[in-house]
mmCIF file of C-alpha atoms and ligand atoms in Angstrom:
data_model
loop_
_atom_site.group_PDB
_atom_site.id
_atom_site.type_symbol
_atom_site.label_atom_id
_atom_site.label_comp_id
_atom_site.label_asym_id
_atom_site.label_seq_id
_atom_site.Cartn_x
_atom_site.Cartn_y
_atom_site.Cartn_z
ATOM 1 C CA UNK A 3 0.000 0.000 0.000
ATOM 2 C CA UNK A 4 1.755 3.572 -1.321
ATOM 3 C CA UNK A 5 0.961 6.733 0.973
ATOM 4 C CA UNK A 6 1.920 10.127 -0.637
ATOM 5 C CA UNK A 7 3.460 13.041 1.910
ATOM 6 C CA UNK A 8 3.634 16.089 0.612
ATOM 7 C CA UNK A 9 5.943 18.672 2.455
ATOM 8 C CA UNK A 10 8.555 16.444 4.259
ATOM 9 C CA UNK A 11 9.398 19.776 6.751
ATOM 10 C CA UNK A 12 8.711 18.643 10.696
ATOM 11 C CA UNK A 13 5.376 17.113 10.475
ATOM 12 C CA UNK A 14 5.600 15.442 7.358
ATOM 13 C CA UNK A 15 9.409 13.738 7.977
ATOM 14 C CA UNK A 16 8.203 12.531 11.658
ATOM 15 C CA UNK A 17 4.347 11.304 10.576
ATOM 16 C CA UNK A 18 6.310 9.545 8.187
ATOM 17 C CA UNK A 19 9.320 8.079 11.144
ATOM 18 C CA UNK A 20 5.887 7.310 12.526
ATOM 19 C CA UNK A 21 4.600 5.411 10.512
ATOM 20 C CA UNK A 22 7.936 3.175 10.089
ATOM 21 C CA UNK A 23 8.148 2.793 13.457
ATOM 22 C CA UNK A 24 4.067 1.343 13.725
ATOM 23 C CA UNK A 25 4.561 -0.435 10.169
ATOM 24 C CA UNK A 26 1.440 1.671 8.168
ATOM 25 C CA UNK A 27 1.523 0.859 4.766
ATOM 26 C CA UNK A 28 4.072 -0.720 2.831
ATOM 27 C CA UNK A 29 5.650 2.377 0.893
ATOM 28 C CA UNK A 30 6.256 5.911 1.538
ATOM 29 C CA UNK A 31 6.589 8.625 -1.044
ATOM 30 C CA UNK A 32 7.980 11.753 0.077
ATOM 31 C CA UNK A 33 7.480 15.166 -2.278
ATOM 32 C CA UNK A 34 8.589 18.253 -1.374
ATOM 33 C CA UNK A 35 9.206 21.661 -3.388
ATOM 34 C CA UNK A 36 12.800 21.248 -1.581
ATOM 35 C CA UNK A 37 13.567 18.203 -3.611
ATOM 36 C CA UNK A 38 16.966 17.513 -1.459
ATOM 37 C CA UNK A 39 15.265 18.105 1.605
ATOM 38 C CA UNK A 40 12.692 15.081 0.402
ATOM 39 C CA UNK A 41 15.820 13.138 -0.511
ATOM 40 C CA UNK A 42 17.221 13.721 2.624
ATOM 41 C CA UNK A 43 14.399 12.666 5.140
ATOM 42 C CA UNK A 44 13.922 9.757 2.820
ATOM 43 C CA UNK A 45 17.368 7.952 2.925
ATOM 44 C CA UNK A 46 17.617 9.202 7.110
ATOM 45 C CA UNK A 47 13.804 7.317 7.773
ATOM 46 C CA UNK A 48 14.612 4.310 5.205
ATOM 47 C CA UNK A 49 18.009 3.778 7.507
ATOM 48 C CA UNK A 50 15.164 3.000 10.333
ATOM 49 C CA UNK A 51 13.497 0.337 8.566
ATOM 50 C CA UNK A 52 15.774 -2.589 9.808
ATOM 51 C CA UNK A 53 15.389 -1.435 13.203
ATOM 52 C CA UNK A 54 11.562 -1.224 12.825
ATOM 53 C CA UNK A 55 9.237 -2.432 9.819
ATOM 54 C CA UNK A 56 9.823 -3.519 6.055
ATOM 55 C CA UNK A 57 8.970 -0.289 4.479
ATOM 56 C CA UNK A 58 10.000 1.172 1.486
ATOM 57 C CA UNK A 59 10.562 5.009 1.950
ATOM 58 C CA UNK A 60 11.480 6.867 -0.965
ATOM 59 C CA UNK A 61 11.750 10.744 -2.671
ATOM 60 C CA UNK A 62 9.876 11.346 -5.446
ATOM 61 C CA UNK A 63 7.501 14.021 -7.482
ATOM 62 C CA UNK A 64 3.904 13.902 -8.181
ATOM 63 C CA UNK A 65 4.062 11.814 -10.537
ATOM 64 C CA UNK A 66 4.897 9.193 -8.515
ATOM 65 C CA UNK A 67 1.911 9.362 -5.952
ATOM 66 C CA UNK A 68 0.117 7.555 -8.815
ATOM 67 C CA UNK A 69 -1.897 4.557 -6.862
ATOM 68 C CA UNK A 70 -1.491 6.361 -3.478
ATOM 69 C CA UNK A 71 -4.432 5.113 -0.999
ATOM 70 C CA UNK A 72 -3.544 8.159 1.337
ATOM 71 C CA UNK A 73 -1.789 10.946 0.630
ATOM 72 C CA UNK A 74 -0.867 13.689 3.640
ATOM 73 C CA UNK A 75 -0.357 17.443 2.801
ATOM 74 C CA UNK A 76 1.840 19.074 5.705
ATOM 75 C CA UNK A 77 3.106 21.360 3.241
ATOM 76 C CA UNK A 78 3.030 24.796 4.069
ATOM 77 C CA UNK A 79 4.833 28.070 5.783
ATOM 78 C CA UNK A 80 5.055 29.074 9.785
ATOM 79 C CA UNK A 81 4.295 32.313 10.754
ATOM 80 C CA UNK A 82 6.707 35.359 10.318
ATOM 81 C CA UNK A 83 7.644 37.380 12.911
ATOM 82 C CA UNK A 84 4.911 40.653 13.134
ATOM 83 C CA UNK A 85 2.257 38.487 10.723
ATOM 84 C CA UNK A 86 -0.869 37.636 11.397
ATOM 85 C CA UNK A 87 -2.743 34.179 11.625
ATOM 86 C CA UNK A 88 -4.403 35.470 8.579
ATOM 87 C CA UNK A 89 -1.869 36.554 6.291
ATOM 88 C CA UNK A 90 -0.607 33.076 6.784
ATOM 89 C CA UNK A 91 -3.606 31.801 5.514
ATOM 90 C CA UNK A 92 -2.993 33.621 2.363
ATOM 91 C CA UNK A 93 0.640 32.568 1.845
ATOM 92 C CA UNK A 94 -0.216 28.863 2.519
ATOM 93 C CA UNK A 95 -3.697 28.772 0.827
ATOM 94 C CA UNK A 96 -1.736 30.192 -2.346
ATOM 95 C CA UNK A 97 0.163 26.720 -1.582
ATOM 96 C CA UNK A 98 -2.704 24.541 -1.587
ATOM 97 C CA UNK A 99 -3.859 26.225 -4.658
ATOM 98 C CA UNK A 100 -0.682 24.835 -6.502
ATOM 99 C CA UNK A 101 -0.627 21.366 -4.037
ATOM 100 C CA UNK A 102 -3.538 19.929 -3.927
ATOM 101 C CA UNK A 103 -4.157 20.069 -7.845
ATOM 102 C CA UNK A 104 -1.108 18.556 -8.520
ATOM 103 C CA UNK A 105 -2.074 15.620 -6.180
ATOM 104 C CA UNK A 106 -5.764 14.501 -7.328
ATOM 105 C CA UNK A 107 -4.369 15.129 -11.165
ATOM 106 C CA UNK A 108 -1.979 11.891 -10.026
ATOM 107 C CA UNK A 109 -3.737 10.532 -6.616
ATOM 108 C CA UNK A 110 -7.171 11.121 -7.282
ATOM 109 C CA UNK A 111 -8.568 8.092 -5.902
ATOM 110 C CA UNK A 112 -6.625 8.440 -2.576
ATOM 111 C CA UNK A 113 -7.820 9.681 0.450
ATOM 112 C CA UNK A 114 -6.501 13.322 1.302
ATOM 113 C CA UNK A 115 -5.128 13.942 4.879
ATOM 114 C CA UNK A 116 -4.611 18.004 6.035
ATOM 115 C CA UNK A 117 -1.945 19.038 8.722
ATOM 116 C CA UNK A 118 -0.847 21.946 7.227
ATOM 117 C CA UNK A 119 -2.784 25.145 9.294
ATOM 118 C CA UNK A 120 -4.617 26.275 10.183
ATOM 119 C CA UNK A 121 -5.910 23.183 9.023
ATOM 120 C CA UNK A 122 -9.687 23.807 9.003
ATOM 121 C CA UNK A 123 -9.618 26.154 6.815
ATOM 122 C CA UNK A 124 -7.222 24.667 4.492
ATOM 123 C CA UNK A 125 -9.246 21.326 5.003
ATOM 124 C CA UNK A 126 -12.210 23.780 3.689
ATOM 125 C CA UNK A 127 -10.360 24.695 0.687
ATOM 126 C CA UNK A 128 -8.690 21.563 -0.561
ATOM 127 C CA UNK A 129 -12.066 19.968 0.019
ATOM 128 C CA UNK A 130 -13.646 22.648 -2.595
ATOM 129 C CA UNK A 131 -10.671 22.295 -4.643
ATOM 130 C CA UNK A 132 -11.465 18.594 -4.942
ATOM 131 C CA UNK A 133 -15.031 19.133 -5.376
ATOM 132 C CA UNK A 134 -14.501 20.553 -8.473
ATOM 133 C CA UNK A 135 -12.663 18.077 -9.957
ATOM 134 C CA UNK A 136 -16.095 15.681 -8.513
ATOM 135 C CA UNK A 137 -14.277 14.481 -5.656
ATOM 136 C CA UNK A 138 -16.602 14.191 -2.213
ATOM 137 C CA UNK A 139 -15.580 16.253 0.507
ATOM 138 C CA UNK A 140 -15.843 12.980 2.711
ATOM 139 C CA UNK A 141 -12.415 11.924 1.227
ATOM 140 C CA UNK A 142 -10.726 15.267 2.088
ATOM 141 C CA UNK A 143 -10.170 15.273 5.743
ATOM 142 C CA UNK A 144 -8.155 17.536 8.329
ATOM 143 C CA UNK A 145 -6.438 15.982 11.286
ATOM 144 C CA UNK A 146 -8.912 18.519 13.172
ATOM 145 C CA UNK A 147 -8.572 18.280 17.036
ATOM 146 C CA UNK A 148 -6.983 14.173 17.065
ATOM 147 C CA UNK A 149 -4.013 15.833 19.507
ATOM 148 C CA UNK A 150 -5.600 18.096 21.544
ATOM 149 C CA UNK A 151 -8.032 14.977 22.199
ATOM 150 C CA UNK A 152 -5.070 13.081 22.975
ATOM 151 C CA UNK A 153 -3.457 15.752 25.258
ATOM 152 C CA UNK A 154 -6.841 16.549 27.065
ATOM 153 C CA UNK A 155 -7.618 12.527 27.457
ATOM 154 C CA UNK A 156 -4.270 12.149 28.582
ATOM 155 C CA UNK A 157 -4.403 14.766 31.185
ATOM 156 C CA UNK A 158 -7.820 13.308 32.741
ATOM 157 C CA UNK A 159 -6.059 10.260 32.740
ATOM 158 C CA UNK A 160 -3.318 11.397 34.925
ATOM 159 C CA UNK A 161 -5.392 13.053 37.208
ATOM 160 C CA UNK A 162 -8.049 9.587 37.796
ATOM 161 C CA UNK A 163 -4.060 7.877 37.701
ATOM 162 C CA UNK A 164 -6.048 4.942 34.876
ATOM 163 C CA UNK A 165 -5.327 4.373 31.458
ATOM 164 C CA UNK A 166 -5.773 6.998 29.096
ATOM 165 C CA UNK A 167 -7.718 4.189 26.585
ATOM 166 C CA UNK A 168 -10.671 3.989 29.215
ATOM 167 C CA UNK A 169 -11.181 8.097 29.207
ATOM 168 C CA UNK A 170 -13.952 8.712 26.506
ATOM 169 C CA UNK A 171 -13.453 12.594 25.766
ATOM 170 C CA UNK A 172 -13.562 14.518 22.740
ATOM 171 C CA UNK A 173 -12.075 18.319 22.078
ATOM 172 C CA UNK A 174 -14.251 19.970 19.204
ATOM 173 C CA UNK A 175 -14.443 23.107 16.874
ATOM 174 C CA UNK A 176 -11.594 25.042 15.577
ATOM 175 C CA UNK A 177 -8.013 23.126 15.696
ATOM 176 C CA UNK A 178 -6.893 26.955 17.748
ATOM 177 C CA UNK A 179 -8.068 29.034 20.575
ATOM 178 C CA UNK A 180 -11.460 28.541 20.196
ATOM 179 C CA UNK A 181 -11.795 24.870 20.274
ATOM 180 C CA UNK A 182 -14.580 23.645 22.734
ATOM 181 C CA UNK A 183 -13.246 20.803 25.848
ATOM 182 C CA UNK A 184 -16.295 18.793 26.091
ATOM 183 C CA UNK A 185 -16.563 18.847 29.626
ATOM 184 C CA UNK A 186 -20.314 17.218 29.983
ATOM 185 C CA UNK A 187 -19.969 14.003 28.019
ATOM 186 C CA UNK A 188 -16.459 12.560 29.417
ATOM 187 C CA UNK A 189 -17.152 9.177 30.319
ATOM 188 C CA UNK A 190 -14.887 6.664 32.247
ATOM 189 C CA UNK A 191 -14.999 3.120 32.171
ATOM 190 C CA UNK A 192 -18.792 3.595 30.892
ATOM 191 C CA UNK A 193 -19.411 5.776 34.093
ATOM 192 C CA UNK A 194 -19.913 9.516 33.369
ATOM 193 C CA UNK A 195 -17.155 11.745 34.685
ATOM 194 C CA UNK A 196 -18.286 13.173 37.994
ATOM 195 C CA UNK A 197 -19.723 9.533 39.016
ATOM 196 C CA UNK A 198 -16.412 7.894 37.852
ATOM 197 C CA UNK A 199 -14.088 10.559 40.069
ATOM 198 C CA UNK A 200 -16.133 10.060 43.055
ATOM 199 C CA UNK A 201 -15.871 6.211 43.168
ATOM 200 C CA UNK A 202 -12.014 6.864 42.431
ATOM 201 C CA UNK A 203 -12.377 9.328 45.513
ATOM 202 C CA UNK A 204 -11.131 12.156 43.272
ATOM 203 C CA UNK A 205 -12.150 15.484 42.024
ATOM 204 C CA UNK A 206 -12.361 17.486 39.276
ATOM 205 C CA UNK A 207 -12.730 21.300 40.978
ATOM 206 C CA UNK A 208 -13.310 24.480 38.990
ATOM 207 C CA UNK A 209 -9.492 25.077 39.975
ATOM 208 C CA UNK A 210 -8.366 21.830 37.780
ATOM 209 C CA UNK A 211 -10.768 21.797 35.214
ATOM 210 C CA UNK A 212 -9.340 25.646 34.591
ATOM 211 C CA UNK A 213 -5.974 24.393 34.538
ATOM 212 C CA UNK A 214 -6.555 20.770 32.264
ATOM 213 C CA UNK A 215 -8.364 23.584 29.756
ATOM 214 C CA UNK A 216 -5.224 25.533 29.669
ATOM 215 C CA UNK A 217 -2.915 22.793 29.365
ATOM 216 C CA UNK A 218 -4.565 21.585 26.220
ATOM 217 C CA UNK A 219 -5.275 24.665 24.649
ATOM 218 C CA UNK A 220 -2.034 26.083 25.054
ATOM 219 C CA UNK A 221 0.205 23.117 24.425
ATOM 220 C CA UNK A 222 1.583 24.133 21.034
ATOM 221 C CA UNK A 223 2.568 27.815 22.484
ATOM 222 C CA UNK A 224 4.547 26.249 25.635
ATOM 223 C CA UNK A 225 6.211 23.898 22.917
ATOM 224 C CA UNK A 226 6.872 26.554 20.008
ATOM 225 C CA UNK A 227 7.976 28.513 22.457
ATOM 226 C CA UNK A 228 10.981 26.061 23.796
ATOM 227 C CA UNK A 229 11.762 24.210 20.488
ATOM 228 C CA UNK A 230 10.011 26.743 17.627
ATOM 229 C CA UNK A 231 7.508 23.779 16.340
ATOM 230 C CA UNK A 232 5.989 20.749 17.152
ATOM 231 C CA UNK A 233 5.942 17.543 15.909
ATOM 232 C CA UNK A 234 6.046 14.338 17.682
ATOM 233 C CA UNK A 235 2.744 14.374 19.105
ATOM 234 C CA UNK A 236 0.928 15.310 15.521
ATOM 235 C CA UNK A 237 3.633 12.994 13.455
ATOM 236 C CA UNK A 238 1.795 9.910 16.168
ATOM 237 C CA UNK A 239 -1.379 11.723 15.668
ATOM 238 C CA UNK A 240 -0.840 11.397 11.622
ATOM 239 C CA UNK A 241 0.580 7.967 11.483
ATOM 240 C CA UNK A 242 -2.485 6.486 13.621
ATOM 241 C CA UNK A 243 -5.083 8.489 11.331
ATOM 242 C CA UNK A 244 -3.433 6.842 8.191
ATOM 243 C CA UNK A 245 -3.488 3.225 9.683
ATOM 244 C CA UNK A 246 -7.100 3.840 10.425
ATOM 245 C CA UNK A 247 -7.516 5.229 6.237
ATOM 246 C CA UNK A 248 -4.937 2.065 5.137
ATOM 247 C CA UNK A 249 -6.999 -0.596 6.870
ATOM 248 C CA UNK A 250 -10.281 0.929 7.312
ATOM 249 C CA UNK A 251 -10.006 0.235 10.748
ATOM 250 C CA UNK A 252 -13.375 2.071 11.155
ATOM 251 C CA UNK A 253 -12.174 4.271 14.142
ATOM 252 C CA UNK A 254 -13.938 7.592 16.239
ATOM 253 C CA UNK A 255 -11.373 10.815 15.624
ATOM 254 C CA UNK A 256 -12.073 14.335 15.998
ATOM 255 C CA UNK A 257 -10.872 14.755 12.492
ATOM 256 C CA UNK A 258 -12.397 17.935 10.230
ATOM 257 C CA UNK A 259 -14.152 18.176 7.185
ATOM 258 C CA UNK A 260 -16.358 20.112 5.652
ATOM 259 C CA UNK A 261 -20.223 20.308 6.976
ATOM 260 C CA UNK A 262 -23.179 21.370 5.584
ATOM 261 C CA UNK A 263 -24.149 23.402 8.725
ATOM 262 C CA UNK A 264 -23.198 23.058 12.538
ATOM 263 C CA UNK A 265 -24.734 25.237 15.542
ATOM 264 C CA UNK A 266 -26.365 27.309 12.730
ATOM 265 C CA UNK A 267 -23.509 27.758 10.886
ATOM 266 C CA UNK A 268 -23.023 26.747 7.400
ATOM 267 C CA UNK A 269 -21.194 25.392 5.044
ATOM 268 C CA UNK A 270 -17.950 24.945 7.479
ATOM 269 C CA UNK A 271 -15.038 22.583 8.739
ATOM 270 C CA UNK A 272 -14.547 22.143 11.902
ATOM 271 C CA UNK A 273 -13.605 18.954 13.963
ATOM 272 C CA UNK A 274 -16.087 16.634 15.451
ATOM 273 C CA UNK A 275 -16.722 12.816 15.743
ATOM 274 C CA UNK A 276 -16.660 11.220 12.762
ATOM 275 C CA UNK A 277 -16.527 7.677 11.971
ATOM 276 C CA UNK A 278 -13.320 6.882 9.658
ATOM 277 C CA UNK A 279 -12.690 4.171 7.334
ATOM 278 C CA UNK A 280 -10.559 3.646 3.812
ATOM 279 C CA UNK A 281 -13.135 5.868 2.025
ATOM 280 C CA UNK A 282 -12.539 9.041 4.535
ATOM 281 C CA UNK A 283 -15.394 10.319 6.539
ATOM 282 C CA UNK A 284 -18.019 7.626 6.764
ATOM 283 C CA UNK A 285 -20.761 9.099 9.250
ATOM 284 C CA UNK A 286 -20.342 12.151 11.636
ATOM 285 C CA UNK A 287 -21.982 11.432 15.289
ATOM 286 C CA UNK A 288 -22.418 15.504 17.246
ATOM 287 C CA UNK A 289 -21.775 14.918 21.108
ATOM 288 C CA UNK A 290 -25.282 16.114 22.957
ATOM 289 C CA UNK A 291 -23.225 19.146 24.201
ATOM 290 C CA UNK A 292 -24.878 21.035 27.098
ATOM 291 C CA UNK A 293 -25.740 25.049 26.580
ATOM 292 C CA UNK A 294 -22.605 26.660 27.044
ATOM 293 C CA UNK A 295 -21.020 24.248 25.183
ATOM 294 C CA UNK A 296 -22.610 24.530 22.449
ATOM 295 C CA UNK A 297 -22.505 28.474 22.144
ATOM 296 C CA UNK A 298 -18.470 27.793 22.565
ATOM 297 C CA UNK A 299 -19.107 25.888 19.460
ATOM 298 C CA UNK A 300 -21.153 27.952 17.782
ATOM 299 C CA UNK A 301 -18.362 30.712 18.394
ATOM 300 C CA UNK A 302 -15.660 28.649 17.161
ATOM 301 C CA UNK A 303 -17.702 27.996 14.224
ATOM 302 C CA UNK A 304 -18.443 31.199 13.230
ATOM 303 C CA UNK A 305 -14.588 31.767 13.856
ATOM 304 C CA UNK A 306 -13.357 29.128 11.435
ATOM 305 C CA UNK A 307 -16.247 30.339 8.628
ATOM 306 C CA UNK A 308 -15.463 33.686 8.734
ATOM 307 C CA UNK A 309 -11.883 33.139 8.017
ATOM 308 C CA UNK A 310 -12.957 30.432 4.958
ATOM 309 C CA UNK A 311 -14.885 33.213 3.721
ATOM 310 C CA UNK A 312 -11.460 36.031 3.894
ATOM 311 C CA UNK A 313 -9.686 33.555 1.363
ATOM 312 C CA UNK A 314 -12.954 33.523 -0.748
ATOM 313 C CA UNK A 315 -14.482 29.771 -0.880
HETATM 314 N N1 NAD B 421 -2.555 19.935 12.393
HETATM 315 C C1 NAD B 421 -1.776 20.057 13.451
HETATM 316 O O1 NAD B 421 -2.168 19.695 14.568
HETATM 317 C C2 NAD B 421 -0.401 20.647 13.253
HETATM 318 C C3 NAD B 421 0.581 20.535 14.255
HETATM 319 C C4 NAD B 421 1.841 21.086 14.002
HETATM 320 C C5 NAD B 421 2.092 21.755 12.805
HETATM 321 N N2 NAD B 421 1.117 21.846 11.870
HETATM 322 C C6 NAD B 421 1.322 22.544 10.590
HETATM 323 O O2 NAD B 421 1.978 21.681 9.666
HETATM 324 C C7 NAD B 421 2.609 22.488 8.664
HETATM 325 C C8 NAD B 421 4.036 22.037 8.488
HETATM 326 O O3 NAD B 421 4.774 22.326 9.666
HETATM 327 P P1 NAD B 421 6.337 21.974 9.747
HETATM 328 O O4 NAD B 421 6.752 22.277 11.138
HETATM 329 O O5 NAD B 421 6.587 20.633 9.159
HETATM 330 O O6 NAD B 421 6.936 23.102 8.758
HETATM 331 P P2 NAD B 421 8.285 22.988 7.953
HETATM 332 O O7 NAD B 421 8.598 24.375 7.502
HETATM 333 O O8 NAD B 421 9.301 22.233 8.720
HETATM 334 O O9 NAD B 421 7.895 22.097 6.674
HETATM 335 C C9 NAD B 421 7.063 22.548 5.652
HETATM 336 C C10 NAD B 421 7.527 21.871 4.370
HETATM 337 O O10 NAD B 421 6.620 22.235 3.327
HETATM 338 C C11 NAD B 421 7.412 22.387 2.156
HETATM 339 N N3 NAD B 421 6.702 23.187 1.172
HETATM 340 C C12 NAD B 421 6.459 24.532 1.182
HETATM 341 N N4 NAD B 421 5.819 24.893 0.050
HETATM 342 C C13 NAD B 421 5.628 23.752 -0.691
HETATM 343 C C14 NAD B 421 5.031 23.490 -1.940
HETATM 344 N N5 NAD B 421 4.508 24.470 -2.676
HETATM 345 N N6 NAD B 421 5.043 22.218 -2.381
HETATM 346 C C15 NAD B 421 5.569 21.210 -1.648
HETATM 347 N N7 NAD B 421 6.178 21.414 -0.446
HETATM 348 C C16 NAD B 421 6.189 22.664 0.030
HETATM 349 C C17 NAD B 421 8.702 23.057 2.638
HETATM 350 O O11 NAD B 421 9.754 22.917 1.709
HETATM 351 C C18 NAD B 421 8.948 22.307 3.951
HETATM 352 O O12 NAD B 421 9.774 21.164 3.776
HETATM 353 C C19 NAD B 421 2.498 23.946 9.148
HETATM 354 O O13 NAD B 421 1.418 24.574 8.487
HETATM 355 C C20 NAD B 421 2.189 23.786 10.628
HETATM 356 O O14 NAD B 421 1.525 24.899 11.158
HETATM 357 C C21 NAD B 421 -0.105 21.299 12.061
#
């Protein structure tokens, strides 16, 4: 099974170390506008595979994505100094513009995976890029809020002190500030929160619950901020949504793509549960959110459509 990376910078190189190291797929295509930076990660990963699993991990152009089943876009720029979050929408939507075409002309039965941010927007607009060419937006798909559902399960699973896999929680909306913790439909071990913590003989006051939110919604700052990106947690994060695409493992992620309307909203991309399989998006299941959870996600929506609407889709 071939799976297509385009942009090979941090993201792309480690999703692709990640998926070496799990043994997704059985070859890896690298393509990047920095043709010796594609050859480069390529022959570094491929020295991996005797230490890991029997994949094939090579450089290539577009051209060679031909029969891809998944192919992830991390291309893209980071932020200047003194530039705003939306003038780098403009300089990497004017990438996807010249990307994502040059993918579904070669790849266009594969299934399309977005990192590249802010990724619901750019989820938005390779989806409507693809719908032109007939393509359903149900292939196109974002990697939406998968980490900061990792990092907020993660952090109610240190504080019970139980496995993270038992937590059931879900972070929604925008993958950015306005993303929505939902609070009022964590469930433990099949127990709702609250009950759950009070058999454990724990506690989730205002206090923590304050601090968990920060945590996860500032996670990427606290790392940009000590090592300028990050990339180990979404590289997992990417390897574990392709697995899911390569064997339609049929799995619940908090990936994005685009809606028809949500809160009131319409025509937008934001993340929420959807049920994933080899063919994309299969069915999308909205948590019963309580009030104030669902104006947070009404805001966030209105966020992420106003800024699809600044780069004109
Ligand atoms: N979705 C998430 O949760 C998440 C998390 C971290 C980073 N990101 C995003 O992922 C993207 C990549 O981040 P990074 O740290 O790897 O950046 P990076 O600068 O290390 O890598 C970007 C790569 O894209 C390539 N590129 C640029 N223009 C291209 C084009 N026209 N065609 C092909 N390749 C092109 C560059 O040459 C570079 O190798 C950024 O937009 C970043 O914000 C997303």
């Amino acid at each position: 099974m071939k799976i297509g990376i385009v942009g090979c910078g941090f993201v792309g190189a480690t999703a692709a170390y990640a998926m070496v190291m799990r043994g997704v797929g059985r070859k890896l295509v690298l393509v990047d506008v920095n043709r010796a930076r594609a050859r480069a990660e390529a022959a570094d990963i491929s020295h991996a595979v005797p230490f890991a699993h029997a994949l094939e991990v090579v450089a290539g152009e577009y051209e060679d994505l031909e029969g891809a089943s998944v192919v992830l876009v991390a291309a893209g720029v980071g932020q200047k100094p003194g530039e705003t979050r939306l003038q780098l929408l403009e300089r990497n939507a004017a990438i996807f513009k010249e990307v994502i075409p040059q993918v579904l002309r070669h790849a266009g039965d594969a299934v399309l995976l977005v990192a590249s941010n802010p990724v619901d927007v750019l989820t938005h607009l390779a989806a409507y890029i693809a719908g032109e060419l007939g393509i359903p937006s149900s292939r196109v798909v974002g990697s939406g809020t998968t980490l900061d559902t990792a990092r907020f399960r993660s952090l109610l699973s240190s504080s019970l002190g139980i496995d993270p896999r038992h937590v059931h929680a879900y972070v929604l909306g925008e993958h950015g500030d306005s993303e929505v913790l939902g609070w009022s439909t964590v469930t433990v071990g099949g127990m709702p929160l609250d009950a759950f913590a009070h058999r454990k003989g724990a506690s989730f006051p205002p206090g923590l619950i304050a601090s968990i939110d920060h945590q996860v919604r500032h996670a990427a700052y606290e790392i940009i901020s000590g090592k300028q990106a990050t990339y180990y947690g979404i590289g997992s994060a990417l390897a574990n949504i392709v697995e899911v695409m390569v064997y339609d493992r049929r799995s619940i992620l908090t990936v994005c793509t685009p809606l028809p309307e949500m809160e009131g909203v319409e025509n937008v991309t934001i993340a929420l549960p959807h049920l994933v399989g080899g063919r994309g998006v299969l069915e999308t299941f909205p948590p019963a959110l309580d009030h104030m959870e669902r104006e947070a996600l009404r805001n966030s929506a209105r966020i992420v459509r106003n800024a699809i609407e600044s780069i004109n889709v």
